[in-house]
Amino acid sequence: MPFNPIDDAQDFTRIINSGKTVLIDFHADWSGLCRSTSQQFSELSDTFVRIGVDFYRVNVDELEDVVMEADVRVVPTYMVFKDGKKVGHATGVDGLSLHKLMGSYMTGCEVVA
């Protein structure tokens, strides 16, 4: 599944306030962990896109203003937003943690992994 890019801070604000549930992958091309979790993120998107979750990617080296607004300190960081509110996030995770993160969306409970 291809991921939608976030182009700038205005795009980020529009996306998280769209009324849809969105999962954003904050990554860096130079990070081995980001590269190794990329396949897991792709598999997760294939599963959850069917229930209406949109998937986006932010390259932390290209959009520093978005990184600061989202308070990203580690890559990879994954955040789930619904109606402009962060409902879950995880950092430096494996596939199981990504599924738990999406479980936070399914149950409406905030999950920090």
PDB file of N, CA and C in Angstrom:
ATOM      1  N   MET A   1       0.853  -1.183   0.000  1.00  0.00           N
ATOM      2  CA  MET A   1       0.000   0.000   0.000  1.00  0.00           C
ATOM      3  C   MET A   1       0.887   1.231   0.000  1.00  0.00           C
ATOM      4  N   PRO A   2       0.673   2.126  -0.920  1.00  0.00           N
ATOM      5  CA  PRO A   2       1.459   3.367  -0.911  1.00  0.00           C
ATOM      6  C   PRO A   2       0.988   4.284   0.219  1.00  0.00           C
ATOM      7  N   PHE A   3       1.920   5.056   0.718  1.00  0.00           N
ATOM      8  CA  PHE A   3       1.606   5.990   1.790  1.00  0.00           C
ATOM      9  C   PHE A   3       1.494   7.378   1.206  1.00  0.00           C
ATOM     10  N   ASN A   4       0.623   8.157   1.772  1.00  0.00           N
ATOM     11  CA  ASN A   4       0.463   9.531   1.333  1.00  0.00           C
ATOM     12  C   ASN A   4       1.523  10.389   2.011  1.00  0.00           C
ATOM     13  N   PRO A   5       2.192  11.242   1.250  1.00  0.00           N
ATOM     14  CA  PRO A   5       3.165  12.136   1.884  1.00  0.00           C
ATOM     15  C   PRO A   5       2.461  13.330   2.520  1.00  0.00           C
ATOM     16  N   ILE A   6       3.064  13.884   3.536  1.00  0.00           N
ATOM     17  CA  ILE A   6       2.621  15.156   4.098  1.00  0.00           C
ATOM     18  C   ILE A   6       3.620  16.188   3.612  1.00  0.00           C
ATOM     19  N   ASP A   7       3.115  17.222   2.940  1.00  0.00           N
ATOM     20  CA  ASP A   7       3.980  18.164   2.239  1.00  0.00           C
ATOM     21  C   ASP A   7       4.499  19.311   3.098  1.00  0.00           C
ATOM     22  N   ASP A   8       3.699  19.762   4.072  1.00  0.00           N
ATOM     23  CA  ASP A   8       4.100  20.904   4.890  1.00  0.00           C
ATOM     24  C   ASP A   8       3.220  20.967   6.135  1.00  0.00           C
ATOM     25  N   ALA A   9       3.451  21.964   6.975  1.00  0.00           N
ATOM     26  CA  ALA A   9       2.714  22.085   8.235  1.00  0.00           C
ATOM     27  C   ALA A   9       1.218  22.295   8.009  1.00  0.00           C
ATOM     28  N   GLN A  10       0.857  23.044   6.984  1.00  0.00           N
ATOM     29  CA  GLN A  10      -0.565  23.251   6.687  1.00  0.00           C
ATOM     30  C   GLN A  10      -1.224  21.936   6.288  1.00  0.00           C
ATOM     31  N   ASP A  11      -0.526  21.144   5.496  1.00  0.00           N
ATOM     32  CA  ASP A  11      -1.024  19.838   5.077  1.00  0.00           C
ATOM     33  C   ASP A  11      -1.215  18.943   6.307  1.00  0.00           C
ATOM     34  N   PHE A  12      -0.250  18.950   7.222  1.00  0.00           N
ATOM     35  CA  PHE A  12      -0.337  18.165   8.451  1.00  0.00           C
ATOM     36  C   PHE A  12      -1.585  18.555   9.247  1.00  0.00           C
ATOM     37  N   THR A  13      -1.793  19.843   9.446  1.00  0.00           N
ATOM     38  CA  THR A  13      -2.951  20.320  10.200  1.00  0.00           C
ATOM     39  C   THR A  13      -4.255  19.918   9.522  1.00  0.00           C
ATOM     40  N   ARG A  14      -4.311  20.073   8.212  1.00  0.00           N
ATOM     41  CA  ARG A  14      -5.513  19.689   7.457  1.00  0.00           C
ATOM     42  C   ARG A  14      -5.799  18.200   7.607  1.00  0.00           C
ATOM     43  N   ILE A  15      -4.767  17.379   7.503  1.00  0.00           N
ATOM     44  CA  ILE A  15      -4.925  15.924   7.557  1.00  0.00           C
ATOM     45  C   ILE A  15      -5.397  15.466   8.933  1.00  0.00           C
ATOM     46  N   ILE A  16      -4.771  15.951  10.000  1.00  0.00           N
ATOM     47  CA  ILE A  16      -5.166  15.462  11.329  1.00  0.00           C
ATOM     48  C   ILE A  16      -6.539  15.986  11.749  1.00  0.00           C
ATOM     49  N   ASN A  17      -7.007  17.060  11.120  1.00  0.00           N
ATOM     50  CA  ASN A  17      -8.332  17.607  11.423  1.00  0.00           C
ATOM     51  C   ASN A  17      -9.379  17.228  10.388  1.00  0.00           C
ATOM     52  N   SER A  18      -9.083  16.241   9.560  1.00  0.00           N
ATOM     53  CA  SER A  18      -9.971  15.871   8.451  1.00  0.00           C
ATOM     54  C   SER A  18     -11.215  15.119   8.900  1.00  0.00           C
ATOM     55  N   GLY A  19     -11.248  14.659  10.147  1.00  0.00           N
ATOM     56  CA  GLY A  19     -12.373  13.853  10.606  1.00  0.00           C
ATOM     57  C   GLY A  19     -12.137  12.369  10.408  1.00  0.00           C
ATOM     58  N   LYS A  20     -11.085  12.031   9.678  1.00  0.00           N
ATOM     59  CA  LYS A  20     -10.733  10.631   9.466  1.00  0.00           C
ATOM     60  C   LYS A  20      -9.719  10.201  10.520  1.00  0.00           C
ATOM     61  N   THR A  21      -9.581   8.908  10.675  1.00  0.00           N
ATOM     62  CA  THR A  21      -8.513   8.377  11.509  1.00  0.00           C
ATOM     63  C   THR A  21      -7.276   8.254  10.642  1.00  0.00           C
ATOM     64  N   VAL A  22      -6.161   8.806  11.109  1.00  0.00           N
ATOM     65  CA  VAL A  22      -4.922   8.760  10.336  1.00  0.00           C
ATOM     66  C   VAL A  22      -3.789   8.226  11.205  1.00  0.00           C
ATOM     67  N   LEU A  23      -2.943   7.418  10.584  1.00  0.00           N
ATOM     68  CA  LEU A  23      -1.716   6.947  11.216  1.00  0.00           C
ATOM     69  C   LEU A  23      -0.566   7.576  10.464  1.00  0.00           C
ATOM     70  N   ILE A  24       0.295   8.266  11.193  1.00  0.00           N
ATOM     71  CA  ILE A  24       1.427   8.957  10.574  1.00  0.00           C
ATOM     72  C   ILE A  24       2.718   8.309  11.043  1.00  0.00           C
ATOM     73  N   ASP A  25       3.547   7.964  10.069  1.00  0.00           N
ATOM     74  CA  ASP A  25       4.877   7.399  10.306  1.00  0.00           C
ATOM     75  C   ASP A  25       5.887   8.528  10.163  1.00  0.00           C
ATOM     76  N   PHE A  26       6.514   8.914  11.261  1.00  0.00           N
ATOM     77  CA  PHE A  26       7.600   9.901  11.235  1.00  0.00           C
ATOM     78  C   PHE A  26       8.892   9.103  11.128  1.00  0.00           C
ATOM     79  N   HIS A  27       9.586   9.245  10.007  1.00  0.00           N
ATOM     80  CA  HIS A  27      10.749   8.401   9.741  1.00  0.00           C
ATOM     81  C   HIS A  27      11.923   9.216   9.206  1.00  0.00           C
ATOM     82  N   ALA A  28      13.069   8.554   9.142  1.00  0.00           N
ATOM     83  CA  ALA A  28      14.275   9.142   8.551  1.00  0.00           C
ATOM     84  C   ALA A  28      14.896   8.107   7.618  1.00  0.00           C
ATOM     85  N   ASP A  29      15.320   8.562   6.450  1.00  0.00           N
ATOM     86  CA  ASP A  29      15.916   7.654   5.469  1.00  0.00           C
ATOM     87  C   ASP A  29      17.191   7.000   5.987  1.00  0.00           C
ATOM     88  N   TRP A  30      17.922   7.684   6.860  1.00  0.00           N
ATOM     89  CA  TRP A  30      19.197   7.180   7.359  1.00  0.00           C
ATOM     90  C   TRP A  30      19.047   6.174   8.498  1.00  0.00           C
ATOM     91  N   SER A  31      17.838   6.011   9.025  1.00  0.00           N
ATOM     92  CA  SER A  31      17.612   5.150  10.188  1.00  0.00           C
ATOM     93  C   SER A  31      17.407   3.691   9.783  1.00  0.00           C
ATOM     94  N   GLY A  32      18.268   2.828  10.286  1.00  0.00           N
ATOM     95  CA  GLY A  32      18.116   1.398  10.028  1.00  0.00           C
ATOM     96  C   GLY A  32      16.825   0.853  10.602  1.00  0.00           C
ATOM     97  N   LEU A  33      16.425   1.326  11.784  1.00  0.00           N
ATOM     98  CA  LEU A  33      15.179   0.865  12.385  1.00  0.00           C
ATOM     99  C   LEU A  33      13.979   1.288  11.543  1.00  0.00           C
ATOM    100  N   CYS A  34      14.011   2.508  11.007  1.00  0.00           N
ATOM    101  CA  CYS A  34      12.920   2.955  10.128  1.00  0.00           C
ATOM    102  C   CYS A  34      12.828   2.058   8.897  1.00  0.00           C
ATOM    103  N   ARG A  35      13.971   1.739   8.329  1.00  0.00           N
ATOM    104  CA  ARG A  35      13.975   0.869   7.143  1.00  0.00           C
ATOM    105  C   ARG A  35      13.460  -0.526   7.494  1.00  0.00           C
ATOM    106  N   SER A  36      13.842  -1.033   8.660  1.00  0.00           N
ATOM    107  CA  SER A  36      13.437  -2.395   9.019  1.00  0.00           C
ATOM    108  C   SER A  36      11.956  -2.491   9.385  1.00  0.00           C
ATOM    109  N   THR A  37      11.349  -1.423   9.866  1.00  0.00           N
ATOM    110  CA  THR A  37       9.924  -1.457  10.209  1.00  0.00           C
ATOM    111  C   THR A  37       9.031  -1.046   9.047  1.00  0.00           C
ATOM    112  N   SER A  38       9.619  -0.626   7.955  1.00  0.00           N
ATOM    113  CA  SER A  38       8.841  -0.169   6.801  1.00  0.00           C
ATOM    114  C   SER A  38       7.898  -1.255   6.284  1.00  0.00           C
ATOM    115  N   GLN A  39       8.367  -2.490   6.201  1.00  0.00           N
ATOM    116  CA  GLN A  39       7.530  -3.591   5.714  1.00  0.00           C
ATOM    117  C   GLN A  39       6.368  -3.850   6.665  1.00  0.00           C
ATOM    118  N   GLN A  40       6.631  -3.801   7.973  1.00  0.00           N
ATOM    119  CA  GLN A  40       5.568  -4.003   8.951  1.00  0.00           C
ATOM    120  C   GLN A  40       4.513  -2.903   8.839  1.00  0.00           C
ATOM    121  N   PHE A  41       4.965  -1.678   8.625  1.00  0.00           N
ATOM    122  CA  PHE A  41       4.042  -0.560   8.461  1.00  0.00           C
ATOM    123  C   PHE A  41       3.182  -0.773   7.220  1.00  0.00           C
ATOM    124  N   SER A  42       3.789  -1.262   6.155  1.00  0.00           N
ATOM    125  CA  SER A  42       3.063  -1.533   4.915  1.00  0.00           C
ATOM    126  C   SER A  42       1.999  -2.608   5.134  1.00  0.00           C
ATOM    127  N   GLU A  43       2.361  -3.678   5.822  1.00  0.00           N
ATOM    128  CA  GLU A  43       1.401  -4.750   6.104  1.00  0.00           C
ATOM    129  C   GLU A  43       0.264  -4.248   6.981  1.00  0.00           C
ATOM    130  N   LEU A  44       0.576  -3.428   7.959  1.00  0.00           N
ATOM    131  CA  LEU A  44      -0.444  -2.862   8.830  1.00  0.00           C
ATOM    132  C   LEU A  44      -1.414  -2.000   8.031  1.00  0.00           C
ATOM    133  N   SER A  45      -0.876  -1.208   7.120  1.00  0.00           N
ATOM    134  CA  SER A  45      -1.745  -0.340   6.327  1.00  0.00           C
ATOM    135  C   SER A  45      -2.684  -1.164   5.463  1.00  0.00           C
ATOM    136  N   ASP A  46      -2.206  -2.278   4.929  1.00  0.00           N
ATOM    137  CA  ASP A  46      -3.068  -3.142   4.120  1.00  0.00           C
ATOM    138  C   ASP A  46      -4.242  -3.664   4.939  1.00  0.00           C
ATOM    139  N   THR A  47      -4.023  -3.914   6.212  1.00  0.00           N
ATOM    140  CA  THR A  47      -5.072  -4.425   7.091  1.00  0.00           C
ATOM    141  C   THR A  47      -6.069  -3.337   7.478  1.00  0.00           C
ATOM    142  N   PHE A  48      -5.577  -2.190   7.910  1.00  0.00           N
ATOM    143  CA  PHE A  48      -6.447  -1.179   8.501  1.00  0.00           C
ATOM    144  C   PHE A  48      -7.048  -0.192   7.507  1.00  0.00           C
ATOM    145  N   VAL A  49      -6.518  -0.121   6.296  1.00  0.00           N
ATOM    146  CA  VAL A  49      -7.099   0.787   5.312  1.00  0.00           C
ATOM    147  C   VAL A  49      -8.533   0.366   4.983  1.00  0.00           C
ATOM    148  N   ARG A  50      -8.819  -0.907   5.143  1.00  0.00           N
ATOM    149  CA  ARG A  50     -10.170  -1.415   4.846  1.00  0.00           C
ATOM    150  C   ARG A  50     -11.221  -0.900   5.819  1.00  0.00           C
ATOM    151  N   ILE A  51     -10.795  -0.451   6.987  1.00  0.00           N
ATOM    152  CA  ILE A  51     -11.774   0.087   7.941  1.00  0.00           C
ATOM    153  C   ILE A  51     -11.716   1.607   8.006  1.00  0.00           C
ATOM    154  N   GLY A  52     -11.062   2.213   7.022  1.00  0.00           N
ATOM    155  CA  GLY A  52     -11.110   3.661   6.902  1.00  0.00           C
ATOM    156  C   GLY A  52      -9.962   4.437   7.495  1.00  0.00           C
ATOM    157  N   VAL A  53      -8.854   3.779   7.811  1.00  0.00           N
ATOM    158  CA  VAL A  53      -7.691   4.480   8.343  1.00  0.00           C
ATOM    159  C   VAL A  53      -6.820   4.929   7.178  1.00  0.00           C
ATOM    160  N   ASP A  54      -6.421   6.205   7.178  1.00  0.00           N
ATOM    161  CA  ASP A  54      -5.509   6.727   6.158  1.00  0.00           C
ATOM    162  C   ASP A  54      -4.089   6.720   6.719  1.00  0.00           C
ATOM    163  N   PHE A  55      -3.126   6.383   5.864  1.00  0.00           N
ATOM    164  CA  PHE A  55      -1.727   6.267   6.274  1.00  0.00           C
ATOM    165  C   PHE A  55      -0.881   7.331   5.599  1.00  0.00           C
ATOM    166  N   TYR A  56      -0.035   7.978   6.401  1.00  0.00           N
ATOM    167  CA  TYR A  56       0.829   9.058   5.909  1.00  0.00           C
ATOM    168  C   TYR A  56       2.243   8.852   6.422  1.00  0.00           C
ATOM    169  N   ARG A  57       3.182   9.482   5.711  1.00  0.00           N
ATOM    170  CA  ARG A  57       4.589   9.456   6.129  1.00  0.00           C
ATOM    171  C   ARG A  57       5.133  10.866   6.156  1.00  0.00           C
ATOM    172  N   VAL A  58       5.977  11.131   7.150  1.00  0.00           N
ATOM    173  CA  VAL A  58       6.688  12.398   7.262  1.00  0.00           C
ATOM    174  C   VAL A  58       8.171  12.079   7.380  1.00  0.00           C
ATOM    175  N   ASN A  59       8.966  12.624   6.471  1.00  0.00           N
ATOM    176  CA  ASN A  59      10.415  12.516   6.576  1.00  0.00           C
ATOM    177  C   ASN A  59      10.868  13.608   7.541  1.00  0.00           C
ATOM    178  N   VAL A  60      11.417  13.212   8.679  1.00  0.00           N
ATOM    179  CA  VAL A  60      11.750  14.177   9.730  1.00  0.00           C
ATOM    180  C   VAL A  60      12.827  15.166   9.310  1.00  0.00           C
ATOM    181  N   ASP A  61      13.643  14.803   8.344  1.00  0.00           N
ATOM    182  CA  ASP A  61      14.699  15.704   7.887  1.00  0.00           C
ATOM    183  C   ASP A  61      14.182  16.761   6.920  1.00  0.00           C
ATOM    184  N   GLU A  62      12.987  16.555   6.381  1.00  0.00           N
ATOM    185  CA  GLU A  62      12.429  17.493   5.408  1.00  0.00           C
ATOM    186  C   GLU A  62      11.377  18.421   5.997  1.00  0.00           C
ATOM    187  N   LEU A  63      10.717  18.014   7.067  1.00  0.00           N
ATOM    188  CA  LEU A  63       9.613  18.805   7.631  1.00  0.00           C
ATOM    189  C   LEU A  63       9.825  19.047   9.126  1.00  0.00           C
ATOM    190  N   GLU A  64      10.858  19.801   9.441  1.00  0.00           N
ATOM    191  CA  GLU A  64      11.201  20.035  10.844  1.00  0.00           C
ATOM    192  C   GLU A  64      10.091  20.752  11.606  1.00  0.00           C
ATOM    193  N   ASP A  65       9.332  21.632  10.937  1.00  0.00           N
ATOM    194  CA  ASP A  65       8.246  22.332  11.629  1.00  0.00           C
ATOM    195  C   ASP A  65       7.140  21.366  12.037  1.00  0.00           C
ATOM    196  N   VAL A  66       6.850  20.379  11.207  1.00  0.00           N
ATOM    197  CA  VAL A  66       5.852  19.368  11.545  1.00  0.00           C
ATOM    198  C   VAL A  66       6.365  18.492  12.686  1.00  0.00           C
ATOM    199  N   VAL A  67       7.628  18.128  12.630  1.00  0.00           N
ATOM    200  CA  VAL A  67       8.247  17.322  13.684  1.00  0.00           C
ATOM    201  C   VAL A  67       8.153  18.046  15.027  1.00  0.00           C
ATOM    202  N   MET A  68       8.422  19.342  15.029  1.00  0.00           N
ATOM    203  CA  MET A  68       8.327  20.122  16.268  1.00  0.00           C
ATOM    204  C   MET A  68       6.884  20.214  16.748  1.00  0.00           C
ATOM    205  N   GLU A  69       5.948  20.464  15.830  1.00  0.00           N
ATOM    206  CA  GLU A  69       4.535  20.567  16.208  1.00  0.00           C
ATOM    207  C   GLU A  69       4.025  19.255  16.805  1.00  0.00           C
ATOM    208  N   ALA A  70       4.463  18.137  16.237  1.00  0.00           N
ATOM    209  CA  ALA A  70       4.024  16.826  16.718  1.00  0.00           C
ATOM    210  C   ALA A  70       4.851  16.333  17.905  1.00  0.00           C
ATOM    211  N   ASP A  71       5.911  17.065  18.241  1.00  0.00           N
ATOM    212  CA  ASP A  71       6.796  16.719  19.354  1.00  0.00           C
ATOM    213  C   ASP A  71       7.430  15.338  19.172  1.00  0.00           C
ATOM    214  N   VAL A  72       7.948  15.110  17.969  1.00  0.00           N
ATOM    215  CA  VAL A  72       8.639  13.855  17.660  1.00  0.00           C
ATOM    216  C   VAL A  72      10.087  13.978  18.109  1.00  0.00           C
ATOM    217  N   ARG A  73      10.538  13.006  18.891  1.00  0.00           N
ATOM    218  CA  ARG A  73      11.906  13.041  19.415  1.00  0.00           C
ATOM    219  C   ARG A  73      12.738  11.833  19.009  1.00  0.00           C
ATOM    220  N   VAL A  74      12.074  10.782  18.538  1.00  0.00           N
ATOM    221  CA  VAL A  74      12.732   9.531  18.181  1.00  0.00           C
ATOM    222  C   VAL A  74      12.135   9.040  16.870  1.00  0.00           C
ATOM    223  N   VAL A  75      12.973   8.410  16.033  1.00  0.00           N
ATOM    224  CA  VAL A  75      12.442   7.757  14.836  1.00  0.00           C
ATOM    225  C   VAL A  75      12.722   6.265  14.922  1.00  0.00           C
ATOM    226  N   PRO A  76      11.802   5.451  14.442  1.00  0.00           N
ATOM    227  CA  PRO A  76      10.500   5.861  13.938  1.00  0.00           C
ATOM    228  C   PRO A  76       9.528   6.170  15.078  1.00  0.00           C
ATOM    229  N   THR A  77       8.641   7.112  14.816  1.00  0.00           N
ATOM    230  CA  THR A  77       7.523   7.409  15.699  1.00  0.00           C
ATOM    231  C   THR A  77       6.251   7.270  14.883  1.00  0.00           C
ATOM    232  N   TYR A  78       5.270   6.625  15.456  1.00  0.00           N
ATOM    233  CA  TYR A  78       3.969   6.450  14.811  1.00  0.00           C
ATOM    234  C   TYR A  78       2.926   7.114  15.689  1.00  0.00           C
ATOM    235  N   MET A  79       2.048   7.906  15.069  1.00  0.00           N
ATOM    236  CA  MET A  79       0.982   8.574  15.808  1.00  0.00           C
ATOM    237  C   MET A  79      -0.348   8.345  15.114  1.00  0.00           C
ATOM    238  N   VAL A  80      -1.366   8.104  15.927  1.00  0.00           N
ATOM    239  CA  VAL A  80      -2.726   7.970  15.421  1.00  0.00           C
ATOM    240  C   VAL A  80      -3.497   9.209  15.851  1.00  0.00           C
ATOM    241  N   PHE A  81      -4.151   9.856  14.879  1.00  0.00           N
ATOM    242  CA  PHE A  81      -4.979  11.030  15.140  1.00  0.00           C
ATOM    243  C   PHE A  81      -6.409  10.747  14.715  1.00  0.00           C
ATOM    244  N   LYS A  82      -7.346  11.260  15.479  1.00  0.00           N
ATOM    245  CA  LYS A  82      -8.763  11.195  15.142  1.00  0.00           C
ATOM    246  C   LYS A  82      -9.374  12.534  15.519  1.00  0.00           C
ATOM    247  N   ASP A  83      -9.991  13.198  14.560  1.00  0.00           N
ATOM    248  CA  ASP A  83     -10.637  14.497  14.793  1.00  0.00           C
ATOM    249  C   ASP A  83      -9.686  15.507  15.428  1.00  0.00           C
ATOM    250  N   GLY A  84      -8.438  15.518  14.971  1.00  0.00           N
ATOM    251  CA  GLY A  84      -7.466  16.488  15.443  1.00  0.00           C
ATOM    252  C   GLY A  84      -6.803  16.148  16.761  1.00  0.00           C
ATOM    253  N   LYS A  85      -7.197  15.053  17.379  1.00  0.00           N
ATOM    254  CA  LYS A  85      -6.650  14.659  18.679  1.00  0.00           C
ATOM    255  C   LYS A  85      -5.779  13.420  18.512  1.00  0.00           C
ATOM    256  N   LYS A  86      -4.614  13.450  19.142  1.00  0.00           N
ATOM    257  CA  LYS A  86      -3.765  12.261  19.139  1.00  0.00           C
ATOM    258  C   LYS A  86      -4.382  11.230  20.067  1.00  0.00           C
ATOM    259  N   VAL A  87      -4.672  10.041  19.528  1.00  0.00           N
ATOM    260  CA  VAL A  87      -5.290   8.977  20.322  1.00  0.00           C
ATOM    261  C   VAL A  87      -4.326   7.831  20.598  1.00  0.00           C
ATOM    262  N   GLY A  88      -3.112   7.910  20.056  1.00  0.00           N
ATOM    263  CA  GLY A  88      -2.118   6.883  20.330  1.00  0.00           C
ATOM    264  C   GLY A  88      -0.793   7.232  19.692  1.00  0.00           C
ATOM    265  N   HIS A  89       0.278   6.728  20.275  1.00  0.00           N
ATOM    266  CA  HIS A  89       1.588   6.885  19.647  1.00  0.00           C
ATOM    267  C   HIS A  89       2.527   5.786  20.133  1.00  0.00           C
ATOM    268  N   ALA A  90       3.525   5.512  19.307  1.00  0.00           N
ATOM    269  CA  ALA A  90       4.535   4.512  19.638  1.00  0.00           C
ATOM    270  C   ALA A  90       5.848   4.933  19.003  1.00  0.00           C
ATOM    271  N   THR A  91       6.948   4.555  19.632  1.00  0.00           N
ATOM    272  CA  THR A  91       8.267   4.885  19.094  1.00  0.00           C
ATOM    273  C   THR A  91       9.118   3.631  19.027  1.00  0.00           C
ATOM    274  N   GLY A  92       9.976   3.574  17.986  1.00  0.00           N
ATOM    275  CA  GLY A  92      10.928   2.487  17.840  1.00  0.00           C
ATOM    276  C   GLY A  92      10.318   1.121  18.037  1.00  0.00           C
ATOM    277  N   VAL A  93       9.286   0.808  17.286  1.00  0.00           N
ATOM    278  CA  VAL A  93       8.438  -0.341  17.588  1.00  0.00           C
ATOM    279  C   VAL A  93       8.619  -1.498  16.615  1.00  0.00           C
ATOM    280  N   ASP A  94       8.047  -2.634  17.024  1.00  0.00           N
ATOM    281  CA  ASP A  94       7.971  -3.798  16.159  1.00  0.00           C
ATOM    282  C   ASP A  94       6.530  -3.955  15.671  1.00  0.00           C
ATOM    283  N   GLY A  95       6.278  -4.986  14.899  1.00  0.00           N
ATOM    284  CA  GLY A  95       4.952  -5.197  14.321  1.00  0.00           C
ATOM    285  C   GLY A  95       3.859  -5.346  15.358  1.00  0.00           C
ATOM    286  N   LEU A  96       4.135  -6.061  16.442  1.00  0.00           N
ATOM    287  CA  LEU A  96       3.135  -6.248  17.486  1.00  0.00           C
ATOM    288  C   LEU A  96       2.750  -4.919  18.116  1.00  0.00           C
ATOM    289  N   SER A  97       3.734  -4.074  18.370  1.00  0.00           N
ATOM    290  CA  SER A  97       3.447  -2.762  18.951  1.00  0.00           C
ATOM    291  C   SER A  97       2.627  -1.901  18.002  1.00  0.00           C
ATOM    292  N   LEU A  98       2.893  -2.015  16.702  1.00  0.00           N
ATOM    293  CA  LEU A  98       2.087  -1.270  15.732  1.00  0.00           C
ATOM    294  C   LEU A  98       0.637  -1.740  15.768  1.00  0.00           C
ATOM    295  N   HIS A  99       0.419  -3.039  15.887  1.00  0.00           N
ATOM    296  CA  HIS A  99      -0.952  -3.542  15.987  1.00  0.00           C
ATOM    297  C   HIS A  99      -1.613  -3.076  17.287  1.00  0.00           C
ATOM    298  N   LYS A 100      -0.866  -3.039  18.378  1.00  0.00           N
ATOM    299  CA  LYS A 100      -1.414  -2.516  19.636  1.00  0.00           C
ATOM    300  C   LYS A 100      -1.779  -1.044  19.489  1.00  0.00           C
ATOM    301  N   LEU A 101      -0.937  -0.305  18.776  1.00  0.00           N
ATOM    302  CA  LEU A 101      -1.220   1.107  18.543  1.00  0.00           C
ATOM    303  C   LEU A 101      -2.543   1.265  17.812  1.00  0.00           C
ATOM    304  N   MET A 102      -2.749   0.471  16.778  1.00  0.00           N
ATOM    305  CA  MET A 102      -4.008   0.561  16.045  1.00  0.00           C
ATOM    306  C   MET A 102      -5.160   0.057  16.900  1.00  0.00           C
ATOM    307  N   GLY A 103      -4.873  -0.823  17.841  1.00  0.00           N
ATOM    308  CA  GLY A 103      -5.900  -1.253  18.778  1.00  0.00           C
ATOM    309  C   GLY A 103      -6.417  -0.098  19.606  1.00  0.00           C
ATOM    310  N   SER A 104      -5.558   0.901  19.840  1.00  0.00           N
ATOM    311  CA  SER A 104      -6.004   2.088  20.571  1.00  0.00           C
ATOM    312  C   SER A 104      -7.086   2.815  19.795  1.00  0.00           C
ATOM    313  N   TYR A 105      -6.966   2.806  18.485  1.00  0.00           N
ATOM    314  CA  TYR A 105      -8.004   3.416  17.649  1.00  0.00           C
ATOM    315  C   TYR A 105      -9.283   2.605  17.743  1.00  0.00           C
ATOM    316  N   MET A 106      -9.154   1.293  17.699  1.00  0.00           N
ATOM    317  CA  MET A 106     -10.329   0.431  17.694  1.00  0.00           C
ATOM    318  C   MET A 106     -11.108   0.535  19.005  1.00  0.00           C
ATOM    319  N   THR A 107     -10.394   0.711  20.132  1.00  0.00           N
ATOM    320  CA  THR A 107     -11.067   0.739  21.427  1.00  0.00           C
ATOM    321  C   THR A 107     -11.338   2.147  21.931  1.00  0.00           C
ATOM    322  N   GLY A 108     -10.681   3.137  21.316  1.00  0.00           N
ATOM    323  CA  GLY A 108     -10.847   4.509  21.761  1.00  0.00           C
ATOM    324  C   GLY A 108      -9.992   4.866  22.958  1.00  0.00           C
ATOM    325  N   CYS A 109      -9.086   3.978  23.363  1.00  0.00           N
ATOM    326  CA  CYS A 109      -8.211   4.227  24.499  1.00  0.00           C
ATOM    327  C   CYS A 109      -6.851   4.678  24.004  1.00  0.00           C
ATOM    328  N   GLU A 110      -6.251   5.614  24.702  1.00  0.00           N
ATOM    329  CA  GLU A 110      -4.916   6.052  24.315  1.00  0.00           C
ATOM    330  C   GLU A 110      -3.899   4.993  24.699  1.00  0.00           C
ATOM    331  N   VAL A 111      -3.009   4.698  23.755  1.00  0.00           N
ATOM    332  CA  VAL A 111      -1.952   3.721  23.978  1.00  0.00           C
ATOM    333  C   VAL A 111      -0.622   4.390  23.731  1.00  0.00           C
ATOM    334  N   VAL A 112       0.322   4.181  24.631  1.00  0.00           N
ATOM    335  CA  VAL A 112       1.683   4.671  24.455  1.00  0.00           C
ATOM    336  C   VAL A 112       2.585   3.450  24.509  1.00  0.00           C
ATOM    337  N   ALA A 113       3.330   3.220  23.423  1.00  0.00           N
ATOM    338  CA  ALA A 113       4.210   2.042  23.386  1.00  0.00           C
ATOM    339  C   ALA A 113       5.653   2.481  23.301  1.00  0.00           C
TER     340      ALA A 113
END
